[in-house]
Coordinates of C-alpha atoms in Angstrom, one line a residue:
M1 CA 90.8 123.6 90.0
P2 CA 90.5 124.5 86.3
Y3 CA 87.3 123.2 84.7
T4 CA 89.2 121.2 82.0
K5 CA 91.1 119.2 84.6
R6 CA 88.1 118.6 86.7
R7 CA 86.3 117.3 83.6
R8 CA 89.1 114.9 82.9
L9 CA 89.0 113.5 86.4
V10 CA 85.2 113.0 86.3
S11 CA 85.5 111.3 83.0
S12 CA 88.1 109.0 84.5
A13 CA 85.7 108.2 87.3
V14 CA 83.0 107.3 84.9
A15 CA 85.3 105.1 83.0
V16 CA 86.6 103.3 86.1
T17 CA 83.2 102.2 87.2
L18 CA 80.9 102.2 84.2
G19 CA 83.1 100.9 81.5
A20 CA 82.7 104.0 79.3
S21 CA 85.4 104.8 76.8
A22 CA 85.5 108.4 77.9
L23 CA 89.3 108.7 78.3
A24 CA 90.3 109.1 74.7
A25 CA 91.5 112.6 75.4
C26 CA 94.0 111.3 78.0
G27 CA 96.5 110.1 75.4
S28 CA 96.7 107.2 73.0
S29 CA 99.4 105.1 71.3
S30 CA 97.8 106.3 68.0
D31 CA 98.8 109.9 68.7
D32 CA 100.8 111.5 66.0
D33 CA 104.0 111.2 68.0
G34 CA 103.1 107.7 69.4
E35 CA 105.7 106.1 67.2
A36 CA 108.1 108.8 66.2
R37 CA 110.8 106.5 65.1
S38 CA 113.3 107.1 62.3
G39 CA 116.1 105.0 63.8
P40 CA 117.3 103.7 67.2
V41 CA 115.1 104.7 70.2
S42 CA 116.2 105.4 73.7
L43 CA 113.6 105.0 76.5
T44 CA 113.8 105.9 80.2
Y45 CA 112.0 103.8 82.8
W46 CA 111.3 105.0 86.4
T47 CA 110.9 102.0 88.8
W48 CA 111.6 100.9 92.3
T49 CA 111.9 97.2 91.7
P50 CA 115.2 95.8 92.9
G51 CA 117.5 94.5 90.2
M52 CA 115.6 96.0 87.4
D53 CA 118.8 97.1 85.6
K54 CA 119.7 93.4 85.3
I55 CA 116.3 92.6 83.8
V56 CA 116.5 95.5 81.4
D57 CA 119.9 94.2 80.2
L58 CA 118.1 91.1 78.9
W59 CA 115.9 93.3 76.8
N60 CA 118.7 95.6 75.6
K61 CA 120.9 92.6 74.5
G62 CA 118.0 90.6 73.0
P63 CA 114.6 91.9 71.7
G64 CA 115.7 95.5 72.2
K65 CA 118.8 95.2 70.2
E66 CA 116.9 93.5 67.4
Q67 CA 114.3 96.3 67.4
Q68 CA 116.8 99.1 68.1
I69 CA 115.0 100.0 71.3
T70 CA 117.2 100.7 74.3
V71 CA 115.8 101.2 77.8
T72 CA 117.6 102.9 80.7
V73 CA 116.5 102.4 84.3
K74 CA 116.2 105.3 86.8
K75 CA 115.6 104.0 90.3
Q76 CA 112.9 105.8 92.3
A77 CA 111.1 105.7 95.6
S78 CA 107.8 104.0 95.6
G79 CA 104.3 105.0 96.6
D80 CA 103.0 108.5 96.8
T81 CA 106.5 110.0 96.4
L82 CA 106.8 108.6 92.9
V83 CA 103.2 109.6 91.9
T84 CA 104.0 113.2 92.9
K85 CA 107.3 113.1 91.1
I86 CA 105.6 111.8 87.9
L87 CA 102.9 114.4 88.0
T88 CA 105.4 117.2 88.6
A89 CA 107.5 116.0 85.7
H90 CA 104.5 115.7 83.5
Q91 CA 103.4 119.2 84.2
A92 CA 106.7 120.3 82.7
G93 CA 106.3 117.9 79.8
K94 CA 109.3 115.9 81.0
A95 CA 107.9 112.7 82.4
P96 CA 109.9 109.5 81.5
D97 CA 108.7 107.1 78.8
L98 CA 107.8 104.4 81.2
V99 CA 106.8 104.3 84.9
Q100 CA 106.1 101.7 87.5
A101 CA 102.7 102.5 89.1
E102 CA 100.7 100.9 91.9
Y103 CA 97.2 99.9 90.8
Q104 CA 95.5 102.4 93.1
A105 CA 97.6 105.2 91.6
L106 CA 96.4 104.6 88.0
P107 CA 93.1 106.6 88.2
T108 CA 95.0 109.7 89.5
L109 CA 97.7 109.4 86.8
V110 CA 95.2 108.8 84.0
S111 CA 92.9 111.6 85.1
N112 CA 95.8 114.0 85.1
D113 CA 96.5 113.0 81.5
A114 CA 99.9 111.5 82.5
L115 CA 99.4 108.0 81.1
A116 CA 98.8 106.9 77.5
D117 CA 96.4 104.4 76.1
I118 CA 98.6 101.6 74.9
G119 CA 95.9 99.2 73.9
D120 CA 96.8 99.1 70.2
T121 CA 100.3 97.8 71.1
A122 CA 99.9 96.0 74.4
G123 CA 96.3 95.0 74.3
D124 CA 97.0 91.4 73.2
A125 CA 98.6 90.8 76.5
K126 CA 95.2 90.6 78.1
S127 CA 95.0 86.8 77.9
K128 CA 98.1 86.5 80.1
F129 CA 96.3 87.9 83.2
A130 CA 93.3 87.1 85.4
E131 CA 90.3 89.2 84.6
G132 CA 90.2 91.0 88.0
V133 CA 93.9 91.9 87.6
W134 CA 93.6 93.2 84.0
Q135 CA 90.6 95.3 84.9
Q136 CA 92.8 97.3 87.2
T137 CA 94.9 98.6 84.3
T138 CA 92.0 99.3 82.0
L139 CA 89.9 101.1 84.6
G140 CA 86.9 99.3 83.1
T141 CA 87.3 100.9 79.7
D142 CA 88.3 99.7 76.3
A143 CA 91.6 101.5 76.8
V144 CA 94.8 100.0 78.3
Y145 CA 96.7 102.3 80.6
A146 CA 99.4 99.8 81.9
V147 CA 100.5 96.2 81.8
P148 CA 100.2 94.3 85.1
Q149 CA 103.5 93.5 86.7
D150 CA 103.1 92.0 90.1
I151 CA 100.1 91.2 92.4
G152 CA 99.4 90.5 96.0
P153 CA 96.5 88.1 96.3
M154 CA 95.6 87.7 100.0
M155 CA 95.8 84.4 101.9
F156 CA 95.7 83.0 105.4
Y157 CA 98.9 81.8 107.1
Y158 CA 98.9 79.7 110.2
R159 CA 101.2 77.7 112.5
E160 CA 100.4 74.1 111.6
D161 CA 102.0 72.7 114.8
L162 CA 100.2 75.0 117.1
F163 CA 96.8 74.6 115.3
K164 CA 97.3 70.9 115.9
E165 CA 98.4 71.4 119.5
Y166 CA 95.2 73.4 120.4
G167 CA 92.8 71.3 118.3
L168 CA 92.1 74.2 115.8
T169 CA 90.7 73.8 112.3
V170 CA 91.8 76.1 109.5
P171 CA 88.8 78.5 109.1
A172 CA 86.9 78.4 105.8
T173 CA 84.7 81.3 106.7
W174 CA 85.1 84.5 108.7
D175 CA 82.5 83.1 111.2
E176 CA 84.8 80.1 111.7
F177 CA 87.7 82.5 112.0
A178 CA 86.1 84.3 114.9
K179 CA 85.2 81.0 116.6
T180 CA 88.8 79.8 116.2
A181 CA 90.1 83.0 117.7
R182 CA 87.9 82.6 120.7
K183 CA 88.7 78.9 121.1
L184 CA 92.4 79.6 121.2
K185 CA 92.0 82.5 123.7
K186 CA 90.1 80.2 126.0
A187 CA 92.7 77.4 125.7
A188 CA 95.7 79.7 125.9
P189 CA 94.9 83.2 127.3
D190 CA 98.4 84.3 126.6
K191 CA 98.1 83.7 122.9
D192 CA 96.3 85.4 120.1
L193 CA 95.2 84.0 116.7
T194 CA 96.3 87.3 115.1
T195 CA 96.2 91.1 115.4
F196 CA 94.2 93.8 113.8
S197 CA 96.8 96.3 112.6
A198 CA 95.5 99.8 112.0
N199 CA 98.8 100.8 110.4
D200 CA 98.0 98.9 107.3
S201 CA 95.4 100.6 105.1
G202 CA 96.1 98.3 102.2
L203 CA 95.3 95.3 104.3
F204 CA 91.9 96.7 105.3
A205 CA 91.2 97.8 101.7
G206 CA 92.0 94.2 100.5
L207 CA 89.6 92.7 103.1
A208 CA 86.9 95.2 102.0
Q209 CA 87.6 94.4 98.4
Q210 CA 87.0 90.7 99.1
A211 CA 83.7 91.5 100.8
G212 CA 82.5 93.3 97.6
A213 CA 83.3 96.9 98.5
R214 CA 83.5 99.6 95.8
W215 CA 85.0 102.6 97.5
W216 CA 84.9 105.0 94.6
T217 CA 82.2 105.0 91.9
T218 CA 80.3 107.6 90.0
S219 CA 76.8 109.0 89.8
G220 CA 76.3 111.0 86.6
D221 CA 79.3 113.4 86.5
R222 CA 80.0 113.2 90.2
W223 CA 82.2 111.0 92.4
K224 CA 80.4 108.8 94.8
V225 CA 82.4 107.7 97.8
G226 CA 81.4 104.3 99.3
I227 CA 84.0 103.7 102.0
D228 CA 81.2 103.3 104.4
D229 CA 79.2 100.9 102.2
E230 CA 77.6 97.8 103.6
A231 CA 80.5 95.5 102.6
T232 CA 83.1 97.6 104.3
K233 CA 80.9 98.1 107.4
K234 CA 80.6 94.4 107.7
V235 CA 84.4 94.1 107.7
A236 CA 84.9 96.9 110.2
E237 CA 82.3 95.6 112.6
F238 CA 83.7 92.1 112.4
W239 CA 87.2 93.1 113.3
G240 CA 86.1 95.8 115.7
G241 CA 84.0 93.2 117.6
L242 CA 87.0 90.8 117.9
V243 CA 89.3 93.6 119.1
E244 CA 86.7 94.9 121.6
E245 CA 86.2 91.4 123.2
G246 CA 89.9 90.7 123.2
A247 CA 89.6 87.7 120.9
V248 CA 92.5 89.1 118.8
D249 CA 95.3 91.5 119.6
N250 CA 95.1 95.2 118.7
Q251 CA 98.8 96.0 118.1
P252 CA 100.3 97.2 114.8
M253 CA 102.3 94.9 112.6
Y254 CA 106.0 95.3 111.5
T255 CA 107.2 96.2 115.0
P256 CA 109.8 94.4 117.1
A257 CA 106.9 93.3 119.4
W258 CA 105.0 91.9 116.5
N259 CA 108.0 90.1 115.2
K260 CA 108.6 88.5 118.6
A261 CA 104.9 87.5 118.9
L262 CA 105.2 85.6 115.6
N263 CA 108.6 84.1 116.4
T264 CA 107.6 82.8 119.9
G265 CA 104.1 81.6 118.9
K266 CA 102.3 84.3 120.9
Q267 CA 100.4 85.0 117.6
I268 CA 99.8 81.9 115.6
A269 CA 98.2 83.1 112.3
W270 CA 98.5 86.0 109.9
V271 CA 96.1 87.4 107.3
S272 CA 98.5 88.5 104.6
A273 CA 99.4 88.1 100.9
V274 CA 101.5 86.0 98.7
W275 CA 104.6 87.9 99.6
A276 CA 104.3 86.9 103.3
P277 CA 107.1 84.2 103.2
G278 CA 109.7 87.0 102.7
T279 CA 108.4 88.9 105.7
L280 CA 108.2 85.8 107.9
T281 CA 111.8 84.8 107.1
T282 CA 113.0 87.9 108.9
A283 CA 110.2 88.4 111.4
A284 CA 110.0 84.8 112.7
P285 CA 113.2 83.0 111.7
D286 CA 112.9 80.4 114.4
T287 CA 109.6 79.1 113.0
E288 CA 110.7 78.2 109.5
G289 CA 108.9 75.1 108.2
K290 CA 106.1 75.4 110.8
W291 CA 103.7 77.6 108.8
A292 CA 101.2 76.7 106.1
M293 CA 99.1 78.8 103.7
A294 CA 95.4 78.4 103.0
P295 CA 92.8 80.5 101.1
L296 CA 91.4 83.6 102.9
P297 CA 88.3 82.8 104.9
Q298 CA 85.0 83.6 103.0
W299 CA 82.0 85.5 104.1
D300 CA 79.7 82.8 102.8
E301 CA 80.4 79.1 102.8
G302 CA 81.3 77.9 99.4
D303 CA 82.4 81.2 98.0
S304 CA 85.8 81.7 96.4
S305 CA 87.1 85.3 96.5
T306 CA 90.2 87.1 97.6
G307 CA 91.4 90.7 97.9
S308 CA 94.7 92.3 96.9
W309 CA 97.3 93.8 99.2
G310 CA 99.9 95.4 97.0
G311 CA 100.9 95.1 93.3
S312 CA 102.0 97.3 90.5
S313 CA 102.0 97.8 86.7
T314 CA 104.2 99.2 83.9
A315 CA 102.7 102.3 82.2
V316 CA 103.7 104.5 79.3
T317 CA 103.4 108.3 79.8
T318 CA 101.7 110.7 77.4
D319 CA 105.0 112.6 77.3
S320 CA 106.8 109.8 75.6
K321 CA 107.7 110.5 71.9
N322 CA 107.9 106.7 71.3
K323 CA 104.8 105.3 72.9
D324 CA 104.6 102.1 70.8
A325 CA 108.2 101.3 71.4
A326 CA 107.7 101.8 75.2
A327 CA 104.5 99.7 75.1
K328 CA 106.4 96.8 73.4
F329 CA 108.9 96.9 76.3
A330 CA 106.2 97.0 78.9
A331 CA 104.5 94.0 77.3
W332 CA 107.8 92.0 77.1
L333 CA 108.8 92.8 80.7
N334 CA 105.5 91.4 82.1
T335 CA 104.8 88.5 79.7
D336 CA 108.1 87.1 78.5
G337 CA 109.2 83.9 80.3
E338 CA 112.8 84.9 80.7
A339 CA 111.9 88.4 81.9
L340 CA 109.4 87.1 84.4
N341 CA 111.9 84.6 85.8
A342 CA 114.4 87.4 86.2
L343 CA 111.8 89.6 87.9
A344 CA 111.1 86.9 90.4
K345 CA 114.8 86.2 91.0
E346 CA 116.2 89.8 91.0
G347 CA 113.1 91.7 92.1
G348 CA 111.4 89.2 94.4
I349 CA 108.0 89.8 92.8
Y350 CA 105.0 87.5 92.4
P351 CA 104.1 87.9 88.8
A352 CA 100.7 89.0 87.6
S353 CA 101.1 86.8 84.5
T354 CA 99.1 83.6 85.2
S355 CA 101.5 81.4 83.2
A356 CA 104.5 82.6 85.2
Q357 CA 102.8 81.8 88.5
L358 CA 103.4 78.1 87.8
S359 CA 106.8 78.1 86.0
G360 CA 110.4 79.1 86.6
A361 CA 111.0 80.3 90.1
F362 CA 107.5 79.2 91.2
T363 CA 107.8 75.4 90.5
S364 CA 109.2 74.9 94.0
P365 CA 107.8 76.5 97.3
P366 CA 109.6 79.3 99.1
E367 CA 112.4 77.9 101.3
Y368 CA 110.6 79.0 104.4
F369 CA 107.6 76.9 103.3
S370 CA 109.5 73.8 102.2
N371 CA 106.9 71.8 104.1
Q372 CA 104.2 72.9 101.7
P373 CA 105.2 71.7 98.2
D374 CA 102.0 73.0 96.6
F375 CA 102.5 76.5 97.9
Y376 CA 102.7 78.2 94.5
A377 CA 100.1 75.9 92.9
K378 CA 97.7 76.9 95.6
A379 CA 98.7 80.6 95.3
A380 CA 98.0 80.5 91.6
E381 CA 94.5 79.2 92.2
I382 CA 93.8 81.8 94.8
A383 CA 95.1 84.6 92.5
K384 CA 92.5 83.7 89.9
T385 CA 89.7 84.6 92.4
T386 CA 90.9 88.2 92.9
A387 CA 87.9 90.4 93.3
P388 CA 87.5 93.6 91.2
S389 CA 88.6 96.9 92.8
A390 CA 87.5 100.5 92.4
W391 CA 90.0 103.2 93.1
G392 CA 89.7 107.0 93.1
P393 CA 91.8 110.2 92.9
N394 CA 92.4 110.6 96.6
V395 CA 93.4 107.1 97.9
N396 CA 96.2 108.7 99.9
V397 CA 93.8 110.9 101.9
A398 CA 91.5 107.9 102.6
Y399 CA 94.6 105.8 103.7
T400 CA 95.9 108.5 106.0
S401 CA 92.5 109.0 107.6
F402 CA 92.2 105.2 108.1
K403 CA 95.4 105.1 110.0
D404 CA 94.4 107.9 112.3
A405 CA 90.8 106.9 112.9
F406 CA 91.3 103.2 113.1
G407 CA 94.5 103.6 115.0
A408 CA 92.7 105.3 117.8
A409 CA 89.8 102.9 117.7
A410 CA 92.1 99.8 117.8
K411 CA 94.1 101.3 120.7
N412 CA 91.0 102.2 122.7
K413 CA 89.0 99.2 121.6
S414 CA 86.2 101.6 120.6
D415 CA 83.7 101.6 117.7
F416 CA 85.2 100.7 114.4
A417 CA 82.0 101.7 112.6
A418 CA 82.4 105.3 113.9
A419 CA 86.0 105.2 112.7
L420 CA 84.8 104.2 109.2
D421 CA 82.4 107.1 109.2
T422 CA 85.4 109.4 109.9
V423 CA 87.3 108.0 106.9
Q424 CA 84.2 108.4 104.7
A425 CA 83.7 112.0 105.8
D426 CA 87.4 112.9 105.4
T427 CA 87.6 111.5 101.9
V428 CA 84.4 113.3 100.8
A429 CA 85.6 116.6 102.3
D430 CA 88.9 116.3 100.4
L431 CA 87.2 115.7 97.1
K432 CA 85.0 118.7 97.6
K433 CA 88.0 120.8 98.7
Q434 CA 89.8 119.9 95.4
G435 CA 86.8 121.0 93.4
F436 CA 85.3 117.6 92.5
G437 CA 81.6 117.1 92.2
V438 CA 80.5 114.7 94.9
A439 CA 77.2 112.7 95.0
E440 CA 75.9 112.4 98.5

């Protein structure tokens, strides 16, 4: 890897964790071409959000028309596929003006000089978001690399009727969660409280985040990988112990078998995120109105913290010739009331904007949870407690290793701590292979 690129990536790492403002070289809205406007401006936006063209029409016919800024949507695949496409386009100097990016992808995009600092234009949007959410788009620096769009605060879902039938109490702590799982298994051996799904790296990452994990940090000018830190070990050993003793199931989620288990009451709870109602609608259609949502169990009684499972932002690329215009659209899309209502209706998202979480589409509960009128009021309170996160440049490698190592451990009911060591080793080895400095 060329020295200059490695230096940018290390600078990004320092900024992510130490709050340094070391990323000025990675583009800024104050660049000479940041606002190269002499008339009407046309912008291109790469996104996977459903119905985004309808939302963009609101801009083009309203604020965009007034400001002579037109946005065109180009639908894309999500996840790593889009990140690769963005980086490829950027290498050719042909990235779009705006991109939708998952939070964990931002360090990779910033460190490859693909995203601009839009703080001068969009920085005032900070007050619209919870601190832990905004932090993910600043990477802990004074710069702003994106505007938060949607989030996935994690919660606990459970069958109210079956909890009552088996005399179970909604667990406030993870210790109570384990006791609840054992109590149910004793009362109904054919049922499980839930399952540990090794297919879902994001779920485990969110649980570790809640416990205080910081998977990527820096030591001087080197990356330090902490996937095997004490917080994550605690999470791994907790779930590994439950799987080994048979207190919870060990099958993956999002399979026909899992759907059937939820729909028939074989599994009576689910550790998930705010978007769960949409999944339950199709996975367990016969149980509508029988579920309720509560905060995620805590590691210490009285604490109030949650992790994230999913979420994305709107960023402006360094290739854009009209960064300020693009930043204005990004801020409007994720803070304007009409835009946010449309995002909820057309895109099915849960907004990162705190004000939007209690207005418009979120004044009534999801139809599936009509029995819980305060669903979104409770969700908004939980979202405020989102713990900080720390991402690095090879999240995809860590996630793939997790699926392999934990998949085998869950299937065999073997040591989850050993699986965690494997993920740590694989992630460190990949960083070294790419030419990064790594602190042991």
